[in-house]
Short mmCIF file of C-alpha atoms in Angstrom, two decimals:
data_model
loop_
_atom_site.label_atom_id
_atom_site.label_comp_id
_atom_site.label_asym_id
_atom_site.label_seq_id
_atom_site.Cartn_x
_atom_site.Cartn_y
_atom_site.Cartn_z
CA UNK A 1 151.30 14.16 2.32
CA UNK A 2 149.16 12.05 4.55
CA UNK A 3 151.19 9.46 6.49
CA UNK A 4 152.54 6.53 4.48
CA UNK A 5 155.48 4.35 4.72
CA UNK A 6 159.67 5.30 1.08
CA UNK A 7 167.32 2.52 0.33
CA UNK A 8 169.87 4.77 0.98
CA UNK A 9 171.84 5.78 -2.03
CA UNK A 10 175.46 6.80 -2.12
CA UNK A 11 175.89 10.32 -3.55
CA UNK A 12 177.45 10.13 -6.98
CA UNK A 13 179.49 12.97 -8.37
CA UNK A 14 178.85 13.34 -12.09
CA UNK A 15 181.71 14.94 -13.95
CA UNK A 16 182.55 14.64 -17.61
CA UNK A 17 184.57 16.76 -19.97
CA UNK A 18 182.86 18.44 -22.85
CA UNK A 19 184.94 16.35 -25.25
CA UNK A 20 184.14 13.08 -23.46
CA UNK A 21 180.46 13.93 -23.37
CA UNK A 22 180.41 14.59 -27.09
CA UNK A 23 181.49 10.99 -27.70
CA UNK A 24 178.59 9.74 -25.57
CA UNK A 25 175.84 11.72 -27.22
CA UNK A 26 173.54 10.38 -29.89
CA UNK A 27 173.07 12.85 -32.72
CA UNK A 28 169.54 14.09 -33.15
CA UNK A 29 169.92 17.01 -35.50
CA UNK A 30 172.99 19.11 -36.18
CA UNK A 31 176.29 18.79 -34.41
CA UNK A 32 178.41 21.57 -33.06
CA UNK A 33 181.30 22.26 -30.75
CA UNK A 34 180.44 23.79 -27.39
CA UNK A 35 183.26 24.72 -25.04
CA UNK A 36 182.20 25.04 -21.44
CA UNK A 37 181.18 22.99 -18.43
CA UNK A 38 178.79 20.06 -18.39
CA UNK A 39 176.05 20.36 -15.78
CA UNK A 40 175.93 17.60 -13.19
CA UNK A 41 173.50 14.68 -13.23
CA UNK A 42 172.02 15.22 -9.80
CA UNK A 43 172.42 17.82 -7.08
CA UNK A 44 173.75 15.39 -4.47
CA UNK A 45 170.58 15.07 -2.41
CA UNK A 46 171.43 12.86 0.60
CA UNK A 47 168.58 10.45 -0.18
CA UNK A 48 167.99 10.87 -3.91
CA UNK A 49 171.43 11.82 -5.30
CA UNK A 50 170.40 11.52 -8.95
CA UNK A 51 167.44 13.85 -8.52
CA UNK A 52 167.79 17.32 -9.99
CA UNK A 53 170.60 18.62 -12.14
CA UNK A 54 173.43 21.11 -11.90
CA UNK A 55 174.40 24.03 -14.10
CA UNK A 56 171.07 25.79 -14.57
CA UNK A 57 167.92 27.00 -12.86
CA UNK A 58 164.48 26.43 -14.39
CA UNK A 59 162.18 29.45 -14.37
CA UNK A 60 159.19 28.13 -16.33
CA UNK A 61 157.67 24.93 -17.71
CA UNK A 62 155.24 25.00 -20.64
CA UNK A 63 153.73 21.53 -21.00
CA UNK A 64 151.47 20.62 -23.93
CA UNK A 65 150.03 17.15 -23.36
CA UNK A 66 147.43 14.83 -24.86
CA UNK A 67 146.13 11.61 -23.33
CA UNK A 68 143.45 9.06 -24.09
CA UNK A 69 142.71 6.53 -21.37
CA UNK A 70 142.14 3.58 -23.72
CA UNK A 71 144.01 0.30 -24.23
CA UNK A 72 147.06 2.12 -25.62
CA UNK A 73 147.16 4.68 -22.76
CA UNK A 74 149.61 6.80 -24.73
CA UNK A 75 150.67 10.24 -23.58
CA UNK A 76 152.11 12.65 -26.12
CA UNK A 77 153.90 15.73 -24.89
CA UNK A 78 155.91 18.78 -25.75
CA UNK A 79 157.81 20.30 -22.85
CA UNK A 80 159.33 23.75 -23.32
CA UNK A 81 161.64 24.48 -20.40
CA UNK A 82 162.92 28.00 -19.82
CA UNK A 83 166.07 28.06 -17.69
CA UNK A 84 169.03 30.27 -16.83
CA UNK A 85 172.57 28.92 -17.15
CA UNK A 86 174.52 29.10 -13.90
CA UNK A 87 177.85 28.59 -15.65
CA UNK A 88 179.06 28.58 -19.24
CA UNK A 89 177.19 25.43 -20.13
CA UNK A 90 178.28 23.00 -22.84
CA UNK A 91 175.83 20.27 -21.84
CA UNK A 92 173.16 19.64 -19.24
CA UNK A 93 170.86 16.92 -17.94
CA UNK A 94 167.11 16.68 -17.56
CA UNK A 95 165.47 14.06 -15.36
CA UNK A 96 163.14 11.95 -17.52
CA UNK A 97 162.29 8.28 -17.08
CA UNK A 98 160.53 6.20 -19.71
CA UNK A 99 158.63 7.12 -22.88
CA UNK A 100 160.28 7.85 -26.21
CA UNK A 101 162.12 11.11 -26.89
CA UNK A 102 161.42 12.22 -30.43
CA UNK A 103 163.39 15.45 -30.65
CA UNK A 104 165.28 17.99 -28.54
CA UNK A 105 165.98 21.60 -29.46
CA UNK A 106 167.81 24.32 -27.55
CA UNK A 107 167.08 27.87 -28.59
CA UNK A 108 165.09 26.55 -31.56
CA UNK A 109 168.07 24.58 -32.96
CA UNK A 110 168.38 20.79 -33.00
CA UNK A 111 170.56 19.55 -30.17
CA UNK A 112 172.47 16.34 -29.58
CA UNK A 113 171.07 14.15 -26.82
CA UNK A 114 171.54 10.80 -25.12
CA UNK A 115 169.55 8.85 -22.54
CA UNK A 116 171.21 7.20 -19.56
CA UNK A 117 168.76 5.77 -17.04
CA UNK A 118 166.68 8.65 -15.73
CA UNK A 119 169.02 11.21 -17.33
CA UNK A 120 168.31 12.93 -20.64
CA UNK A 121 171.71 14.44 -21.48
CA UNK A 122 171.49 17.41 -23.85
CA UNK A 123 174.31 19.11 -25.74
CA UNK A 124 173.36 22.36 -27.51
CA UNK A 125 175.07 23.38 -30.76
CA UNK A 126 176.99 26.11 -28.97
CA UNK A 127 177.77 26.73 -25.33
CA UNK A 128 175.25 28.70 -23.29
CA UNK A 129 176.80 31.76 -21.67
CA UNK A 130 176.67 32.07 -17.89
CA UNK A 131 173.48 33.93 -16.98
CA UNK A 132 171.85 33.26 -20.36
CA UNK A 133 168.13 32.51 -20.38
CA UNK A 134 167.50 29.64 -22.80
CA UNK A 135 164.63 27.43 -23.97
CA UNK A 136 164.82 23.66 -24.36
CA UNK A 137 161.97 21.88 -26.14
CA UNK A 138 161.54 18.12 -25.79
CA UNK A 139 158.94 16.23 -27.83
CA UNK A 140 158.06 12.78 -26.52
CA UNK A 141 155.39 10.08 -26.45
CA UNK A 142 154.62 6.68 -25.00
CA UNK A 143 153.06 5.04 -21.98
CA UNK A 144 154.19 6.91 -18.88
CA UNK A 145 155.47 4.76 -16.04
CA UNK A 146 154.14 4.13 -12.57
CA UNK A 147 157.21 4.23 -10.34
CA UNK A 148 157.72 2.39 -7.06
CA UNK A 149 159.32 4.42 -4.28
CA UNK A 150 161.91 3.05 -1.85
CA UNK A 151 159.07 2.72 0.65
CA UNK A 152 157.02 0.56 -1.74
CA UNK A 153 154.38 3.18 -2.55
CA UNK A 154 153.53 4.14 -6.13
CA UNK A 155 153.96 7.50 -7.83
CA UNK A 156 154.46 8.92 -11.29
CA UNK A 157 151.59 8.22 -13.69
CA UNK A 158 148.82 6.19 -12.05
CA UNK A 159 146.03 4.85 -14.29
CA UNK A 160 142.59 5.13 -12.67
CA UNK A 161 139.20 3.59 -13.42
CA UNK A 162 138.31 6.34 -15.90
CA UNK A 163 141.59 8.16 -16.57
CA UNK A 164 144.85 8.78 -14.74
CA UNK A 165 146.43 10.88 -12.02
CA UNK A 166 150.01 12.13 -11.84
CA UNK A 167 151.61 12.26 -8.38
CA UNK A 168 155.21 13.28 -7.92
CA UNK A 169 156.59 12.96 -4.39
CA UNK A 170 159.51 12.52 -4.30
CA UNK A 171 160.60 11.98 -7.95
CA UNK A 172 157.51 10.73 -9.80
CA UNK A 173 157.04 13.78 -12.00
CA UNK A 174 159.96 12.66 -14.18
CA UNK A 175 157.65 9.89 -15.43
CA UNK A 176 155.46 12.36 -17.34
CA UNK A 177 157.61 15.39 -18.17
CA UNK A 178 161.34 16.13 -18.41
CA UNK A 179 162.74 18.66 -15.98
CA UNK A 180 164.88 19.48 -13.00
CA UNK A 181 163.14 17.18 -10.57
CA UNK A 182 164.44 18.26 -7.18
CA UNK A 183 162.54 20.45 -4.70
CA UNK A 184 165.34 23.03 -4.66
CA UNK A 185 164.43 24.20 -8.20
CA UNK A 186 160.96 25.78 -8.34
CA UNK A 187 159.33 27.34 -11.39
CA UNK A 188 156.06 28.64 -12.80
CA UNK A 189 153.93 26.52 -15.13
CA UNK A 190 151.60 26.61 -18.10
CA UNK A 191 150.00 23.24 -18.74
CA UNK A 192 147.57 22.27 -21.47
CA UNK A 193 146.09 18.80 -21.59
CA UNK A 194 143.84 17.45 -24.36
CA UNK A 195 141.52 14.56 -23.53
CA UNK A 196 138.44 12.93 -25.07
CA UNK A 197 135.35 15.14 -24.80
CA UNK A 198 133.38 14.27 -21.70
CA UNK A 199 136.43 13.86 -19.50
CA UNK A 200 137.84 16.61 -17.31
CA UNK A 201 141.52 17.37 -16.79
CA UNK A 202 142.43 19.15 -13.55
CA UNK A 203 145.81 20.58 -12.66
CA UNK A 204 147.45 23.19 -10.42
CA UNK A 205 146.81 26.92 -10.45
CA UNK A 206 143.95 28.47 -12.39
CA UNK A 207 141.98 27.18 -15.36
CA UNK A 208 142.55 29.73 -18.11
CA UNK A 209 140.59 28.12 -20.93
CA UNK A 210 138.51 25.09 -21.88
CA UNK A 211 137.98 24.52 -25.59
CA UNK A 212 136.57 21.68 -27.69
CA UNK A 213 137.74 20.99 -31.24
CA UNK A 214 135.48 21.57 -34.25
CA UNK A 215 134.75 17.85 -34.52
CA UNK A 216 133.47 17.84 -30.97
CA UNK A 217 135.71 14.93 -30.01
CA UNK A 218 138.52 16.41 -27.91
CA UNK A 219 138.65 19.04 -25.17
CA UNK A 220 141.73 21.00 -24.16
CA UNK A 221 142.14 22.41 -20.65
CA UNK A 222 144.73 25.14 -20.11
CA UNK A 223 146.06 25.71 -16.58
CA UNK A 224 148.49 28.30 -15.26
CA UNK A 225 150.48 28.22 -12.02
CA UNK A 226 151.85 31.71 -11.50
CA UNK A 227 153.58 31.10 -8.16
CA UNK A 228 156.77 29.01 -8.06
CA UNK A 229 156.19 25.28 -7.65
CA UNK A 230 158.49 22.31 -7.11
CA UNK A 231 157.99 19.59 -9.72
CA UNK A 232 156.91 17.02 -7.12
CA UNK A 233 153.85 19.18 -6.40
CA UNK A 234 152.69 19.31 -10.04
CA UNK A 235 149.70 17.17 -10.93
CA UNK A 236 147.19 16.43 -13.63
CA UNK A 237 144.09 14.37 -12.90
CA UNK A 238 142.04 13.02 -15.81
CA UNK A 239 138.60 11.47 -15.45
CA UNK A 240 134.96 12.19 -14.76
CA UNK A 241 134.59 14.81 -12.03
CA UNK A 242 131.89 16.92 -10.51
CA UNK A 243 133.39 20.42 -10.63
CA UNK A 244 132.50 23.06 -8.06
CA UNK A 245 133.68 26.67 -8.18
CA UNK A 246 133.17 28.90 -5.15
CA UNK A 247 135.12 31.53 -3.22
CA UNK A 248 136.11 32.00 0.39
CA UNK A 249 134.92 35.00 2.41
CA UNK A 250 137.93 37.03 1.26
CA UNK A 251 137.34 36.18 -2.41
CA UNK A 252 139.93 33.40 -2.85
CA UNK A 253 138.80 31.07 -5.67
CA UNK A 254 138.02 27.50 -4.57
CA UNK A 255 138.01 24.82 -7.30
CA UNK A 256 137.12 21.26 -6.33
CA UNK A 257 136.97 18.20 -8.59
CA UNK A 258 135.28 15.12 -7.14
CA UNK A 259 134.76 11.72 -8.71
CA UNK A 260 130.97 11.21 -8.80
CA UNK A 261 131.32 8.00 -6.79
CA UNK A 262 132.84 10.07 -3.95
CA UNK A 263 130.48 13.03 -4.18
CA UNK A 264 128.13 12.13 -1.33
CA UNK A 265 130.92 11.05 1.04
CA UNK A 266 132.93 14.24 0.28
CA UNK A 267 130.16 16.80 0.48
CA UNK A 268 130.29 17.67 4.16
CA UNK A 269 134.05 17.73 4.58
CA UNK A 270 134.62 19.82 1.44
CA UNK A 271 131.98 22.25 2.62
CA UNK A 272 134.28 22.93 5.58
CA UNK A 273 137.24 23.83 3.33
CA UNK A 274 136.65 27.61 3.42
CA UNK A 275 136.37 27.50 7.22
CA UNK A 276 139.59 25.51 7.47
CA UNK A 277 141.33 27.98 5.18
CA UNK A 278 140.18 30.88 7.33
CA UNK A 279 141.48 29.14 10.47
CA UNK A 280 144.84 28.33 8.83
CA UNK A 281 145.31 31.88 7.61
CA UNK A 282 144.66 33.14 11.13
CA UNK A 283 147.31 30.77 12.53
CA UNK A 284 149.88 30.59 9.73
CA UNK A 285 149.57 33.97 8.02
CA UNK A 286 148.34 35.04 4.56
CA UNK A 287 147.64 32.21 2.14
CA UNK A 288 150.57 32.08 -0.31
CA UNK A 289 148.73 31.10 -3.51
CA UNK A 290 146.07 32.45 -5.87
CA UNK A 291 143.48 29.68 -5.46
CA UNK A 292 142.70 26.63 -3.37
CA UNK A 293 140.56 23.51 -3.62
CA UNK A 294 140.83 19.74 -3.78
CA UNK A 295 140.87 16.76 -6.13
CA UNK A 296 139.03 13.70 -4.83
CA UNK A 297 139.43 10.52 -6.86
CA UNK A 298 138.11 7.08 -6.11
CA UNK A 299 139.28 5.13 -3.11
CA UNK A 300 142.16 2.91 -4.21
CA UNK A 301 143.30 5.13 -7.10
CA UNK A 302 146.37 5.94 -4.98
CA UNK A 303 147.66 4.85 -1.60
CA UNK A 304 147.94 8.29 -0.02
CA UNK A 305 146.82 11.89 -0.10
CA UNK A 306 149.28 14.45 -1.43
CA UNK A 307 149.64 18.22 -1.03
CA UNK A 308 149.67 18.99 -4.76
CA UNK A 309 149.93 22.78 -5.00
CA UNK A 310 146.69 24.81 -4.86
CA UNK A 311 144.48 21.73 -4.66
CA UNK A 312 145.57 18.64 -2.70
CA UNK A 313 144.80 15.17 -4.02
CA UNK A 314 142.78 12.62 -2.02
CA UNK A 315 142.06 8.96 -2.85
CA UNK A 316 138.49 8.92 -1.59
CA UNK A 317 136.71 11.39 0.62
CA UNK A 318 139.12 12.75 3.26
CA UNK A 319 138.30 13.21 6.89
CA UNK A 320 138.64 16.66 8.41
CA UNK A 321 142.08 15.99 9.94
CA UNK A 322 143.50 14.92 6.58
CA UNK A 323 142.06 17.98 4.85
CA UNK A 324 143.56 20.21 7.56
CA UNK A 325 146.90 18.44 7.10
CA UNK A 326 147.10 18.77 3.32
CA UNK A 327 145.91 22.38 3.29
CA UNK A 328 148.53 23.27 5.93
CA UNK A 329 151.13 21.96 3.49
CA UNK A 330 150.30 24.85 1.19
CA UNK A 331 152.28 27.00 3.63
CA UNK A 332 154.71 24.34 4.84
CA UNK A 333 156.08 22.30 1.95
CA UNK A 334 154.49 24.02 -1.04
CA UNK A 335 155.35 27.67 -0.38
CA UNK A 336 158.25 27.03 2.01
CA UNK A 337 159.76 24.04 0.24
CA UNK A 338 162.55 21.85 1.66
CA UNK A 339 166.02 22.41 0.26
CA UNK A 340 166.61 18.64 0.28
CA UNK A 341 164.64 15.52 1.15
CA UNK A 342 166.49 15.37 4.48
CA UNK A 343 164.34 18.34 5.53
CA UNK A 344 161.04 16.49 5.07
CA UNK A 345 160.07 17.04 8.71
CA UNK A 346 159.68 20.76 7.94
CA UNK A 347 156.77 19.68 5.72
CA UNK A 348 155.24 16.89 7.74
CA UNK A 349 155.97 18.05 11.27
CA UNK A 350 154.18 21.34 10.60
CA UNK A 351 151.22 19.69 8.85
CA UNK A 352 150.84 17.14 11.66
CA UNK A 353 151.02 19.88 14.26
CA UNK A 354 148.30 21.72 12.33
CA UNK A 355 146.08 18.69 12.98
CA UNK A 356 146.84 18.94 16.71
CA UNK A 357 146.08 22.65 16.76
CA UNK A 358 142.80 22.16 14.90
CA UNK A 359 141.78 19.50 17.43
CA UNK A 360 142.76 21.81 20.28
CA UNK A 361 140.67 24.66 18.88
CA UNK A 362 137.63 22.50 18.03
CA UNK A 363 136.88 20.54 21.16
CA UNK A 364 139.28 17.62 20.73
CA UNK A 365 142.54 16.71 22.39
CA UNK A 366 144.89 19.58 23.11
CA UNK A 367 148.31 19.61 21.51
CA UNK A 368 149.74 18.87 24.96
CA UNK A 369 147.50 15.79 25.29
CA UNK A 370 148.62 14.55 21.86
CA UNK A 371 152.26 15.11 22.83
CA UNK A 372 151.83 13.33 26.17
CA UNK A 373 150.06 10.35 24.58
CA UNK A 374 152.85 9.93 22.04
CA UNK A 375 155.49 10.10 24.75
CA UNK A 376 153.59 7.62 26.94
CA UNK A 377 153.02 5.23 24.04
CA UNK A 378 149.23 5.43 24.14
CA UNK A 379 148.62 7.58 21.03
CA UNK A 380 148.43 4.55 18.72
CA UNK A 381 146.51 1.35 19.43
CA UNK A 382 149.35 -0.77 18.04
CA UNK A 383 152.41 -0.82 20.36
CA UNK A 384 154.66 -1.24 17.32
CA UNK A 385 153.43 2.09 15.97
CA UNK A 386 154.19 3.72 19.31
CA UNK A 387 157.74 2.36 19.23
CA UNK A 388 158.21 3.45 15.61
CA UNK A 389 157.98 7.11 16.65
CA UNK A 390 161.47 6.77 18.16
CA UNK A 391 163.07 4.80 15.29
CA UNK A 392 165.23 7.73 14.16
CA UNK A 393 165.40 11.50 14.71
CA UNK A 394 163.17 13.65 12.48
CA UNK A 395 166.10 15.81 11.38
CA UNK A 396 168.02 12.79 10.13
CA UNK A 397 165.82 10.06 8.55
CA UNK A 398 167.59 6.71 8.35
CA UNK A 399 167.21 6.31 4.56
CA UNK A 400 165.12 7.25 1.54
CA UNK A 401 162.77 4.43 2.46
CA UNK A 402 161.83 6.22 5.69
CA UNK A 403 161.38 9.90 4.87
CA UNK A 404 157.62 9.43 5.24
CA UNK A 405 157.70 7.46 8.48
CA UNK A 406 156.25 8.38 11.87
CA UNK A 407 159.35 10.15 13.30
CA UNK A 408 159.12 12.71 10.48
CA UNK A 409 155.43 13.32 11.19
CA UNK A 410 154.65 12.78 14.87
CA UNK A 411 158.09 13.39 16.36
CA UNK A 412 158.46 16.36 14.03
CA UNK A 413 155.26 17.76 15.52
CA UNK A 414 156.65 17.09 19.00
CA UNK A 415 159.68 19.27 18.18
CA UNK A 416 157.32 22.13 17.34
CA UNK A 417 155.38 21.60 20.56
CA UNK A 418 158.61 21.70 22.57
CA UNK A 419 159.40 25.05 20.94
CA UNK A 420 155.91 26.31 21.79
CA UNK A 421 156.31 25.31 25.44
CA UNK A 422 159.68 27.03 25.57
CA UNK A 423 158.64 30.38 24.09
CA UNK A 424 154.94 30.62 24.91
CA UNK A 425 151.97 30.89 22.56
CA UNK A 426 152.38 34.49 21.41
CA UNK A 427 156.01 34.10 20.40
CA UNK A 428 155.37 30.64 18.96
CA UNK A 429 152.78 31.97 16.50
CA UNK A 430 155.12 34.84 15.66
CA UNK A 431 157.72 32.20 14.79
CA UNK A 432 155.30 30.12 12.71
CA UNK A 433 153.93 33.05 10.75
CA UNK A 434 157.32 34.69 10.41
CA UNK A 435 158.88 31.49 9.08
CA UNK A 436 156.16 31.16 6.44
CA UNK A 437 156.61 34.81 5.44
CA UNK A 438 160.42 34.85 5.44
CA UNK A 439 160.69 31.89 3.05
CA UNK A 440 157.50 32.43 1.06
CA UNK A 441 157.82 30.76 -2.39
CA UNK A 442 161.40 29.74 -1.53
CA UNK A 443 163.44 26.90 -0.10
CA UNK A 444 164.78 26.32 3.39
CA UNK A 445 166.49 23.61 5.40
CA UNK A 446 166.61 22.56 9.03
CA UNK A 447 169.62 24.74 9.81
CA UNK A 448 167.70 27.75 8.49
CA UNK A 449 164.83 26.87 10.80
CA UNK A 450 166.82 26.38 13.97
CA UNK A 451 168.70 29.64 13.39
CA UNK A 452 165.41 31.44 12.75
CA UNK A 453 163.85 30.14 15.96
CA UNK A 454 166.90 31.18 18.00
CA UNK A 455 166.86 34.64 16.42
CA UNK A 456 163.15 35.06 17.14
CA UNK A 457 163.50 34.03 20.79
CA UNK A 458 166.82 35.43 22.05
CA UNK A 459 167.79 34.28 25.51
CA UNK A 460 165.86 31.00 25.26
CA UNK A 461 167.82 27.73 25.38
CA UNK A 462 166.93 25.40 22.50
CA UNK A 463 170.06 23.25 22.74
CA UNK A 464 168.27 20.37 24.40
CA UNK A 465 165.43 20.44 21.86
CA UNK A 466 167.82 20.29 18.92
CA UNK A 467 170.08 17.68 20.55
CA UNK A 468 167.48 15.34 22.03
CA UNK A 469 164.31 15.85 20.00
CA UNK A 470 165.39 16.96 16.53
CA UNK A 471 168.66 15.04 16.11
CA UNK A 472 168.85 12.61 19.04
CA UNK A 473 168.61 8.85 18.66
CA UNK A 474 165.93 7.06 20.63
CA UNK A 475 163.34 8.38 23.02
CA UNK A 476 164.44 11.46 24.99
CA UNK A 477 164.80 10.83 28.71
CA UNK A 478 162.38 13.61 29.64
CA UNK A 479 159.24 14.93 27.98
#
């Protein structure tokens, strides 16, 4: 994500007996007894405790959507969610906020369900055995919501001048499809979206088909994301776009979608995308996905850029630094995804440091000069921004409202530069590339990272870096 400004919540343990849950559920189809455990409503994330769900692991989402950007702005959807039960499961939750649920089936049989805030609580006719792979299908419709984050920014379903865009960090994807909306549960995706003919619909992964109905009024776009993806990285952008398909030197498909009003302003920077990709592969290791690209909507359609998987989203033509930042996220954040939102600096610190490295390699400030300017308080023109860098340690954001603040970005990058100075350039790039490879398509947290660094550089003392720079309050006494 490009820098933006996101209240602490108290973790809530969700426990309910199978019998008690049965009394809560609204019948939608047949009833049935199901002895087992009820999955939890939330995974206890330190900043978003209701996000995600316990008791199962999603392996695949198949989303069949239709949207018309008219006065009604109604989205209709069918979500088929393939998951594996982690325990003998009598009931489970899906995160889903807004819209009307029309039916829920589990394994093709009607299931009982109830809504409670952002929770869609589902009780199958019979318990799901531990280890069982099962399918849940939810049919729904309505006007999807635009959600306001703790930091005041907007996510979820954002109407645009000629369509809409879905942005999900941290929990906005629950506004347009039900699922396990926490970064710790990644899955593959098939997404089809039907829109009025003349509009394009762009999503993650690869476009598998584009078909128009016999009446010539509606076009369906079918996208597939074959590599695991956290739900907050899923997107669909609907509108008028100039579509460009190219490849990089090594044959990687590049798919860009640009609002015509941004075409001229975007042309030069998007032409540099293959060169940026080549540079990032050299520094960070093999690209982890099967395609790349960008979505550029109109300025003002959203308040921030976002590293949506395969093709980042930009509200208006990005500058080169922002493009470098969001593409670096494909390694750090998208492929290596944080285990919880406390680990956000592992996304943003790496992407910010990528900007510093690009500048260093292309005639701008060196990473050391960027580090020194931040420490001296001269990096930003506004003194308040300079002070904000030291508001809290990057490894422990002060609340959900601040996981996208400067300490996570700039001070996170400073942690990486301190590591580089400690181990030297050769070992530092071994660490960076090794980290991306070791956790490719997986999840990791800050403890995983610090242990990895120490293992990769035995004999080096990182205690001061962890204590003063990663977890310490205030500005460290020495740079």
